Amino acid sequence: MIKKWAPENFELETTTIWSFPNRGNWATHDGKYRGNWSPYISRNLLLRYTNIGDLVLDPFIGGGTTAIEAKLLQRNCIGVDVNPKSLELCKQKCAFSCPNSGKLCLHLGDARRLDFLSDESVDFICTHPPYADMIIYSKDIQADISRLPVQEFLKEMEKVAYEAFRVLKNNKFCAILMGDMRKKGHIIPLSFYVMQIFINAGFSLKEMIIKEQHNCKATGFWRTRSMQYNFLLIAHEHLFVFHK
Ligand SMILES: C[S@@+](CC[C@H](N)C(=O)[O-])C[C@H]1O[C@@H](n2cnc3c(N)ncnc32)[C@H](O)[C@@H]1O
């Protein structure tokens, strides 16, 4: 039973620092899909970069946060994921009816090969890929890039970036959330590597937003380690908005 259709007192973000201590629980949103992003992020992006009736693509749809927001905000959405379980969850989460809602099309597929989409057919891309193998989403799905270590992951993200550039209409936007990692005491700036990959694919960088992280499940373990080995806890991700 849905109690709230929209966040209370919502205001569009106006600066390059975004922070949502309460991740958002309106409509069917919840934090159960591991590593899902806050619906405040997709809501802000959709309201700022799209119009009613636009076609939005999320090629790493996961538990369906973007799809729910697109439906509520009367945008049409194509959600792609390699994992049938994610698509099933997404379908369940979007099985509500609301007046004038946008249409949803789910596709079991690979963000690196969106053959079913023609060139320049999408109005906005809004997505949240895995952060290399920081969270591994499946054990045996070959095409799941969350199984790949950093260097291999980055090679595959080149294909994602070229495909995103191909299917996006000219003069439109593509937003990607990406986190960084720490290995052997040093930062691996995964987000900046991914940013450069999208620039190399032809995009220009419109915005670079710092998104503060809250309720990170690993915080307890890392807090102890950070004191023991003297390093800072990573408490933000980067949200890049690219322009084609
Ligand atoms: C960080 S999650 C997305 C979470 C989503 N933003 C949400 O709020 O639920 C990343 C997703 O990418 C999917 N994935 C991994 N490799 C993929 C690929 N090659 N093509 C499409 N999806 C992929 C995983 O199955 C996972 O669901």
Short mmCIF file of C-alpha atoms and ligand atoms in Angstrom, two decimals:
data_model
loop_
_atom_site.label_atom_id
_atom_site.label_comp_id
_atom_site.label_asym_id
_atom_site.label_seq_id
_atom_site.Cartn_x
_atom_site.Cartn_y
_atom_site.Cartn_z
CA MET A 1 0.00 0.00 0.00
CA ILE A 2 1.62 3.26 -1.13
CA LYS A 3 1.41 6.00 1.48
CA LYS A 4 3.32 8.78 -0.27
CA TRP A 5 3.68 9.45 -3.99
CA ALA A 6 6.36 12.13 -3.72
CA PRO A 7 8.88 13.49 -1.24
CA GLU A 8 7.60 16.19 1.10
CA ASN A 9 8.88 19.75 0.59
CA PHE A 10 11.08 18.70 -2.32
CA GLU A 11 13.44 21.34 -3.66
CA LEU A 12 15.69 20.93 -6.65
CA GLU A 13 19.41 20.84 -5.78
CA THR A 14 21.17 24.07 -6.75
CA THR A 15 24.84 23.46 -5.87
CA THR A 16 27.52 20.89 -6.70
CA ILE A 17 27.22 19.17 -3.31
CA TRP A 18 24.28 16.81 -2.83
CA SER A 19 23.47 15.12 0.46
CA PHE A 20 20.41 13.02 1.30
CA PRO A 21 20.65 11.74 4.89
CA ASN A 22 17.20 10.15 4.47
CA ARG A 23 17.50 8.27 1.20
CA GLY A 24 13.79 8.62 0.33
CA ASN A 25 10.91 6.20 0.89
CA TRP A 26 8.03 7.52 -1.19
CA ALA A 27 6.13 5.34 -3.70
CA THR A 28 7.76 1.85 -3.75
CA HIS A 29 11.33 3.00 -3.00
CA ASP A 30 13.37 1.26 -0.33
CA GLY A 31 17.06 0.56 0.27
CA LYS A 32 16.86 -3.21 -0.12
CA TYR A 33 18.62 -3.61 -3.47
CA ARG A 34 22.30 -3.61 -2.51
CA GLY A 35 24.04 -0.39 -3.53
CA ASN A 36 20.95 1.22 -5.02
CA TRP A 37 21.01 4.97 -5.35
CA SER A 38 18.72 7.42 -3.63
CA PRO A 39 15.57 8.36 -5.56
CA TYR A 40 16.43 11.98 -4.76
CA ILE A 41 19.30 11.65 -7.28
CA SER A 42 17.16 10.38 -10.14
CA ARG A 43 14.36 12.84 -9.29
CA ASN A 44 16.78 15.79 -9.40
CA LEU A 45 18.31 14.63 -12.66
CA LEU A 46 15.01 13.89 -14.39
CA LEU A 47 13.48 17.20 -13.38
CA ARG A 48 16.52 19.19 -14.44
CA TYR A 49 17.43 17.46 -17.70
CA THR A 50 14.18 16.05 -19.14
CA ASN A 51 10.62 17.02 -20.00
CA ILE A 52 7.34 15.12 -19.63
CA GLY A 53 7.13 12.42 -22.32
CA ASP A 54 10.92 12.19 -22.88
CA LEU A 55 12.63 8.83 -23.29
CA VAL A 56 15.10 8.07 -20.49
CA LEU A 57 17.60 5.20 -20.57
CA ASP A 58 19.16 3.55 -17.52
CA PRO A 59 21.49 0.81 -18.86
CA PHE A 60 22.29 -0.46 -15.30
CA ILE A 61 18.74 -0.35 -13.93
CA GLY A 62 19.36 -2.63 -10.89
CA GLY A 63 16.39 -2.51 -8.51
CA GLY A 64 14.63 0.12 -10.61
CA THR A 65 15.01 3.46 -8.81
CA THR A 66 15.26 5.39 -12.09
CA ALA A 67 12.30 3.49 -13.54
CA ILE A 68 10.05 4.30 -10.57
CA GLU A 69 10.95 7.99 -10.72
CA ALA A 70 10.49 8.14 -14.49
CA LYS A 71 7.05 6.57 -14.16
CA LEU A 72 6.02 8.98 -11.39
CA LEU A 73 7.31 11.99 -13.33
CA GLN A 74 5.64 11.00 -16.62
CA ARG A 75 8.87 10.19 -18.46
CA ASN A 76 9.16 6.99 -20.52
CA CYS A 77 11.98 4.71 -19.46
CA ILE A 78 14.07 1.89 -20.89
CA GLY A 79 15.78 -0.12 -18.17
CA VAL A 80 18.56 -2.57 -19.03
CA ASP A 81 20.31 -5.05 -16.74
CA VAL A 82 22.24 -8.30 -17.22
CA ASN A 83 20.59 -9.85 -14.21
CA PRO A 84 17.06 -11.27 -14.65
CA LYS A 85 16.53 -11.02 -10.86
CA SER A 86 17.09 -7.25 -10.99
CA LEU A 87 14.62 -6.90 -13.83
CA GLU A 88 12.03 -8.95 -11.94
CA LEU A 89 12.43 -6.73 -8.88
CA CYS A 90 12.24 -3.63 -11.04
CA LYS A 91 9.02 -4.93 -12.62
CA GLN A 92 7.47 -5.53 -9.19
CA LYS A 93 8.53 -2.09 -7.97
CA CYS A 94 6.92 -0.45 -10.97
CA ALA A 95 3.67 -2.41 -10.76
CA PHE A 96 1.69 0.52 -9.39
CA SER A 97 -0.72 2.71 -11.22
CA CYS A 98 -0.77 6.44 -11.08
CA PRO A 99 -2.44 8.93 -13.41
CA ASN A 100 -0.57 9.88 -16.62
CA SER A 101 2.41 7.72 -15.71
CA GLY A 102 5.31 7.19 -18.10
CA LYS A 103 5.77 3.89 -19.94
CA LEU A 104 8.45 1.40 -18.92
CA CYS A 105 10.30 -1.07 -21.12
CA LEU A 106 12.68 -3.53 -19.42
CA HIS A 107 15.36 -5.30 -21.40
CA LEU A 108 17.58 -8.18 -20.33
CA GLY A 109 20.82 -7.10 -21.95
CA ASP A 110 24.24 -5.54 -21.74
CA ALA A 111 25.05 -1.83 -21.36
CA ARG A 112 28.01 -2.38 -23.72
CA ARG A 113 25.79 -3.48 -26.60
CA LEU A 114 22.45 -1.73 -26.90
CA ASP A 115 21.75 -3.12 -30.38
CA PHE A 116 18.00 -2.82 -29.91
CA LEU A 117 18.36 0.99 -29.73
CA SER A 118 19.02 3.07 -32.83
CA ASP A 119 21.48 5.96 -32.98
CA GLU A 120 20.35 9.22 -31.36
CA SER A 121 17.09 7.78 -30.07
CA VAL A 122 17.23 8.63 -26.35
CA ASP A 123 16.62 11.99 -24.61
CA PHE A 124 18.56 11.35 -21.40
CA ILE A 125 20.82 8.71 -19.85
CA CYS A 126 20.84 8.44 -16.12
CA THR A 127 22.76 5.56 -14.59
CA HIS A 128 24.70 4.04 -11.74
CA PRO A 129 27.08 1.31 -12.90
CA PRO A 130 28.90 -1.05 -10.50
CA TYR A 131 32.09 0.41 -8.99
CA ALA A 132 34.28 -2.33 -10.53
CA ASP A 133 34.16 -5.30 -8.12
CA MET A 134 33.37 -3.31 -4.97
CA ILE A 135 29.94 -5.01 -4.84
CA ILE A 136 29.70 -8.19 -6.92
CA TYR A 137 26.11 -8.51 -8.15
CA SER A 138 26.22 -12.06 -9.52
CA LYS A 139 28.43 -15.15 -9.42
CA ASP A 140 27.90 -16.65 -12.85
CA ILE A 141 26.56 -14.02 -15.26
CA GLN A 142 29.40 -13.62 -17.76
CA ALA A 143 28.39 -10.13 -18.89
CA ASP A 144 28.16 -8.76 -15.35
CA ILE A 145 30.94 -6.16 -15.15
CA SER A 146 30.73 -6.07 -11.33
CA ARG A 147 32.83 -9.26 -11.45
CA LEU A 148 35.79 -7.42 -12.97
CA PRO A 149 38.80 -5.91 -11.21
CA VAL A 150 39.57 -2.23 -11.87
CA GLN A 151 41.65 -2.37 -15.08
CA GLU A 152 39.34 -4.83 -16.82
CA PHE A 153 36.28 -2.92 -15.60
CA LEU A 154 37.64 0.31 -17.09
CA LYS A 155 38.20 -1.37 -20.47
CA GLU A 156 34.54 -2.45 -20.48
CA MET A 157 33.37 1.02 -19.41
CA GLU A 158 34.91 2.33 -22.66
CA LYS A 159 32.32 0.26 -24.53
CA VAL A 160 29.55 1.54 -22.24
CA ALA A 161 30.59 5.13 -22.92
CA TYR A 162 30.69 4.72 -26.72
CA GLU A 163 27.30 3.02 -26.69
CA ALA A 164 25.84 5.79 -24.48
CA PHE A 165 27.21 8.40 -26.90
CA ARG A 166 25.75 6.57 -29.88
CA VAL A 167 22.18 6.21 -28.59
CA LEU A 168 21.87 9.68 -27.03
CA LYS A 169 20.37 12.47 -29.13
CA ASN A 170 22.57 15.46 -29.90
CA ASN A 171 22.63 18.31 -27.40
CA LYS A 172 21.30 16.01 -24.62
CA PHE A 173 22.74 14.85 -21.30
CA CYS A 174 24.09 11.69 -19.70
CA ALA A 175 24.51 11.42 -15.91
CA ILE A 176 26.68 8.77 -14.21
CA LEU A 177 27.24 8.15 -10.51
CA MET A 178 30.61 6.58 -9.68
CA GLY A 179 32.53 5.96 -6.47
CA ASP A 180 36.23 5.64 -5.65
CA MET A 181 38.07 2.82 -3.90
CA ARG A 182 40.95 2.31 -1.52
CA LYS A 183 43.44 -0.52 -2.09
CA LYS A 184 46.57 -1.14 -0.03
CA GLY A 185 46.10 2.16 1.76
CA HIS A 186 45.90 4.28 -1.41
CA ILE A 187 42.97 5.81 -3.25
CA ILE A 188 42.01 4.46 -6.67
CA PRO A 189 40.12 7.36 -8.27
CA LEU A 190 37.79 5.13 -10.26
CA SER A 191 35.33 7.99 -10.76
CA PHE A 192 37.96 10.20 -12.44
CA TYR A 193 39.08 7.34 -14.69
CA VAL A 194 35.46 6.79 -15.73
CA MET A 195 34.99 10.53 -16.25
CA GLN A 196 37.95 10.57 -18.65
CA ILE A 197 36.59 7.55 -20.52
CA PHE A 198 33.31 9.40 -21.17
CA ILE A 199 35.19 12.49 -22.32
CA ASN A 200 37.30 10.33 -24.66
CA ALA A 201 34.08 8.88 -26.09
CA GLY A 202 33.05 12.38 -27.22
CA PHE A 203 31.12 13.87 -24.28
CA SER A 204 31.94 17.19 -22.64
CA LEU A 205 31.71 17.60 -18.89
CA LYS A 206 28.76 19.77 -17.90
CA GLU A 207 28.70 19.19 -14.12
CA MET A 208 30.75 17.39 -11.48
CA ILE A 209 28.67 16.88 -8.34
CA ILE A 210 29.93 15.56 -5.02
CA LYS A 211 27.36 13.26 -3.48
CA GLU A 212 27.80 12.70 0.21
CA GLN A 213 27.50 9.07 1.33
CA HIS A 214 25.35 8.13 4.32
CA ASN A 215 24.60 4.85 6.08
CA CYS A 216 27.40 3.03 4.30
CA LYS A 217 27.10 -0.56 5.58
CA ALA A 218 30.88 -1.07 5.66
CA THR A 219 31.50 2.00 7.81
CA GLY A 220 32.05 0.09 11.12
CA PHE A 221 34.75 -2.18 9.70
CA TRP A 222 36.47 0.62 7.80
CA ARG A 223 36.35 3.00 10.75
CA THR A 224 38.43 0.58 12.84
CA ARG A 225 40.87 0.01 9.96
CA SER A 226 41.17 3.72 9.22
CA MET A 227 42.37 4.36 12.77
CA GLN A 228 44.70 1.37 12.75
CA TYR A 229 46.33 2.28 9.40
CA ASN A 230 45.82 6.06 9.45
CA PHE A 231 43.73 6.87 6.41
CA LEU A 232 40.55 8.83 5.73
CA LEU A 233 37.21 7.15 5.11
CA ILE A 234 35.75 7.76 1.67
CA ALA A 235 32.44 9.54 2.30
CA HIS A 236 31.44 10.76 -1.16
CA GLU A 237 30.85 9.68 -4.72
CA HIS A 238 30.96 11.69 -7.95
CA LEU A 239 27.95 12.38 -10.08
CA PHE A 240 29.06 13.49 -13.54
CA VAL A 241 26.70 15.11 -16.01
CA PHE A 242 27.99 14.91 -19.58
CA HIS A 243 26.76 16.81 -22.60
CA LYS A 244 26.64 15.43 -26.13
C1 LIG B 1 24.83 -0.16 -8.74
S1 LIG B 1 23.67 -1.28 -9.41
C2 LIG B 1 22.41 -0.22 -10.00
C3 LIG B 1 21.46 0.18 -8.90
C4 LIG B 1 20.33 1.07 -9.35
N1 LIG B 1 20.78 2.43 -9.60
C5 LIG B 1 19.22 1.09 -8.30
O1 LIG B 1 18.94 2.16 -7.73
O2 LIG B 1 18.65 0.03 -8.00
C6 LIG B 1 24.51 -1.82 -10.87
C7 LIG B 1 23.74 -2.83 -11.71
O3 LIG B 1 24.49 -3.06 -12.92
C8 LIG B 1 24.14 -4.37 -13.38
N2 LIG B 1 25.13 -4.76 -14.42
C9 LIG B 1 26.36 -5.28 -14.28
N3 LIG B 1 26.95 -5.46 -15.49
C10 LIG B 1 26.08 -5.02 -16.42
C11 LIG B 1 26.11 -4.91 -17.84
N4 LIG B 1 27.16 -5.31 -18.55
N5 LIG B 1 25.02 -4.39 -18.47
C12 LIG B 1 23.91 -4.01 -17.76
N6 LIG B 1 23.82 -4.11 -16.42
C13 LIG B 1 24.88 -4.59 -15.74
C14 LIG B 1 24.12 -5.20 -12.11
O4 LIG B 1 23.36 -6.39 -12.31
C15 LIG B 1 23.47 -4.19 -11.11
O5 LIG B 1 22.09 -4.43 -11.05
#
